[in-house]
Amino acid sequence: MGVIYCMRPQQALLSTILTWIWLLVITSTTVAISDLSSHPSSPSTKAKRLVIGVDGGTESIRACCFDAETGRVVGKSCASPYKTFHPNPGWAEQDPIDWYECMGKSVRSAIDSLQQDGDENENSDANRYEICCICVDTTCCSVVALDNNNEPLRRCLLWMDARSASQTEQIMEICKGDPAILVNCGGEGPISAEWMTPKALWIRQNEPSVWEDAKTICEYQDFINFKLTGEICASSCNAATRWHWDGEECLKNSTPETKYPGRPISLYEKLGIPELADKLPLKCIPMGGSVGTLTKEAAEHLNLPEGTPVVQGGPDAFVGMVGLGCTKPGQLCLITGSSHLHCVVSSTSSTAPGTWGAYKGAPLPGTCFAEGGQSSTGSIIRWARNILGESKREYKELDQDASEIPPGCDGLVALETFQGSRTPVTDPLQRGALIGLTLSHTRAHIWRALMESVCFGTRACLEGLENAGHGCDEIVIAGGATRSDLWLQMHADVTGKPVVVCEFADAPLLGCAILASVNAGVHETVGEAIDHMVRKSKRVLPSESVSKIYDELYNNVYSRVGSATRPVAHAIAAFSRGGHTSTPLDEISDKTHGISAGTSATRNDRVPKYPAISPSLLASDWSNIRGEIQRCLDAGINRLHVDIFDGVFIDSPYALTFGPQMVEAMRRCSDDDTILDLHLCVDRPARYISAMKEAGGNTFIFMWEGVKDGEAALEIAHEVVESGMDCGISINPSTRVEEIYPLLESGLISVVDVLAVEVS
């Protein structure tokens, strides 16, 4: 039974004072933020359960603490930048050790900000909390090679590094028809140079010692998880979307019958790198799965308790899908910035030309998603702001001017493919356009036309996805476009779909927090966590009347602009050769990423009026290549012949001459106007096209006898011309010249090299 005490007023006052003193004593035993690394939270206080999200981006790594129940930010988001190295054009590298060091700074700063938050809010309970989990997302396709001690052998090949472009061509050439590449536009390609397999192949072919010493080939995500837990494992989402793995099968345990579940073993064998299956992590963990717990060293580095659970994140953009609440079929996540990325969750893993995916087991187990993309979106808006002399004006002001222009811009239409087209037509040579300009058009017309073109391009991507079986009911949008009310409405009006904007803009960080909260048991499922942690700030509905106008413009105008301008864009690419000119193409098809052979009525413009002398540097003094080139230039020579032998086409260890690096050196030693004629006596010449173009070659001459038939030769000629080089064909004296007539009639060949001796 309860006892009630009756006191005099003086006794009551004394009791109250003693009670407050007792409370202060008890409170002083609660974990202080600065003591988190060495003391658990007191069970006598109701600690706020927090999770830490970490986002390893291109320029920095950020950390932020979240309320594990509500998703509200506690403290501040803190970032630490790291350096990117560009040793050659198109190359991008980072030091993996920098990632880990900077992660420590960011997490420690985020934890310190909790104390600041508590100091600024006297009534806040931010200084009583429990860190339940930590979850990390990172850039995708940032490839790391580790030695036997799991130390990096070299700087990573960052996701944007494009050095493996020629390896993508090799993969498409050698592995065409392999089931693993069906995710690349239904097997038609292209494969991005960003992806894991071409980068691994580049290391194998260009840095054999690194390849030999590499016990493990992995990604940024895997390296960070290893540094935190001591466990080497892969992200199944990464593997499904960028490694050509089956995202569901790869989660299964290895058995004697199936040692590498879900791995594309036939792809690796065709490429001559079967050992890649052993170098890549054998263990796969899905988004939200348990990687392990913080080691003592990692705990001290992050100022967190040893044993704190570490949860699998994944690729930043796809963890961002979770942070935007896009995990159910019919939901499309549109990430905007310099470019647009469209990721739609689907109930089917079907694939088709014009889309990438669908990827099984991604972003989460039991789901599939497909993606489309536009190369230049926000970037062309920034370009217009600068080129129109409006760099000092706010974007909102320019939007206001554009809002006064009617839909359709009084007959002005734009094409947004300034940097090429990704999907649904993959064409790196496609270029932007403004069509219908008149003297009555103003800067506001141009601004609106470019905004509309991006939205039309988004609709084309969505239709490509829908045609592949991946439709959507609404668009959840994140990134720069959310800051423009006009552009948001335009996206809704052009696509005819509602556009949703979420309250918290940093979707990858929130996605990590959602995954961590489920792993910690705060929420039972990702869907439940999304319901509690993702909040929508606005929903923009399409205007029925405006949508009708845009439907007509899209169907009758925009959808024809790409195919109408493509031949012109390809002809311009053929015309421009790094300062040199050649004959434009006569006929260019509307294929996904190809050029059809046209027939030229005349080639008189190709015939030089005077004899052209192109001395071979094969006969020069290689130890003084700069002096030998200068000797040619001083004699009035403006063409140099470079004989490239790989020791394979001619089966001899002595038949090995120059590679792309040497060609690049020759380019640096010569004048800008000097034409480098590259004669390739090599096996599989197509794989050298991109590398030789990047090295500075002007004419790519391959051996007729080195290809299997005329169709294969025509394909190589297409690729050479697309790359921006002139194409030549070389024949042995025993070969009948009539054999190459069909190739000459294509209009793609600028040079015929008839040899005086057999290549042997």
Tab-separated table of N, CA and C in Angstrom, residues 24 165 169 225 242 279 331 364 437 449 527 535 691 715 744-745:
chain	number	residue	atom	x	y	z
A	24	LEU	N	20.422	16.125	-10.084
A	24	LEU	CA	21.662	16.591	-10.706
A	24	LEU	C	22.756	15.534	-10.601
A	165	ALA	N	38.128	3.059	-72.131
A	165	ALA	CA	37.179	3.115	-73.250
A	165	ALA	C	37.447	2.018	-74.268
A	169	GLU	N	35.136	-1.543	-75.809
A	169	GLU	CA	34.974	-2.012	-77.182
A	169	GLU	C	35.401	-3.473	-77.310
A	225	ASN	N	34.335	-0.432	-45.905
A	225	ASN	CA	33.772	-1.438	-45.001
A	225	ASN	C	34.872	-2.320	-44.401
A	242	ARG	N	26.795	-2.697	-61.819
A	242	ARG	CA	28.006	-2.263	-62.494
A	242	ARG	C	29.067	-3.357	-62.677
A	279	LYS	N	39.639	-12.620	-57.601
A	279	LYS	CA	40.131	-11.341	-57.080
A	279	LYS	C	39.005	-10.476	-56.540
A	331	GLN	N	7.556	3.500	-59.060
A	331	GLN	CA	8.148	4.739	-58.562
A	331	GLN	C	9.431	5.040	-59.333
A	364	LEU	N	17.334	-3.102	-53.660
A	364	LEU	CA	17.180	-3.954	-52.484
A	364	LEU	C	16.884	-5.388	-52.909
A	437	LEU	N	14.794	29.558	-84.843
A	437	LEU	CA	15.135	30.915	-84.400
A	437	LEU	C	14.691	31.958	-85.409
A	449	ALA	N	13.214	27.489	-74.013
A	449	ALA	CA	13.345	26.388	-74.974
A	449	ALA	C	14.324	25.330	-74.462
A	527	GLY	N	10.292	-0.316	-45.883
A	527	GLY	CA	9.052	0.403	-46.171
A	527	GLY	C	8.519	1.137	-44.966
A	535	ARG	N	9.778	12.500	-45.705
A	535	ARG	CA	8.637	13.413	-45.737
A	535	ARG	C	8.615	14.188	-47.051
A	691	ALA	N	42.056	4.421	-77.795
A	691	ALA	CA	43.368	4.762	-77.229
A	691	ALA	C	44.196	5.588	-78.203
A	715	GLU	N	32.550	-2.462	-89.947
A	715	GLU	CA	32.257	-2.061	-88.569
A	715	GLU	C	33.426	-1.269	-87.972
A	744	LEU	N	35.627	0.497	-100.024
A	744	LEU	CA	35.887	1.830	-100.569
A	744	LEU	C	34.590	2.527	-100.947
A	745	GLU	N	33.622	1.753	-101.430
A	745	GLU	CA	32.348	2.345	-101.839
A	745	GLU	C	31.521	2.837	-100.653
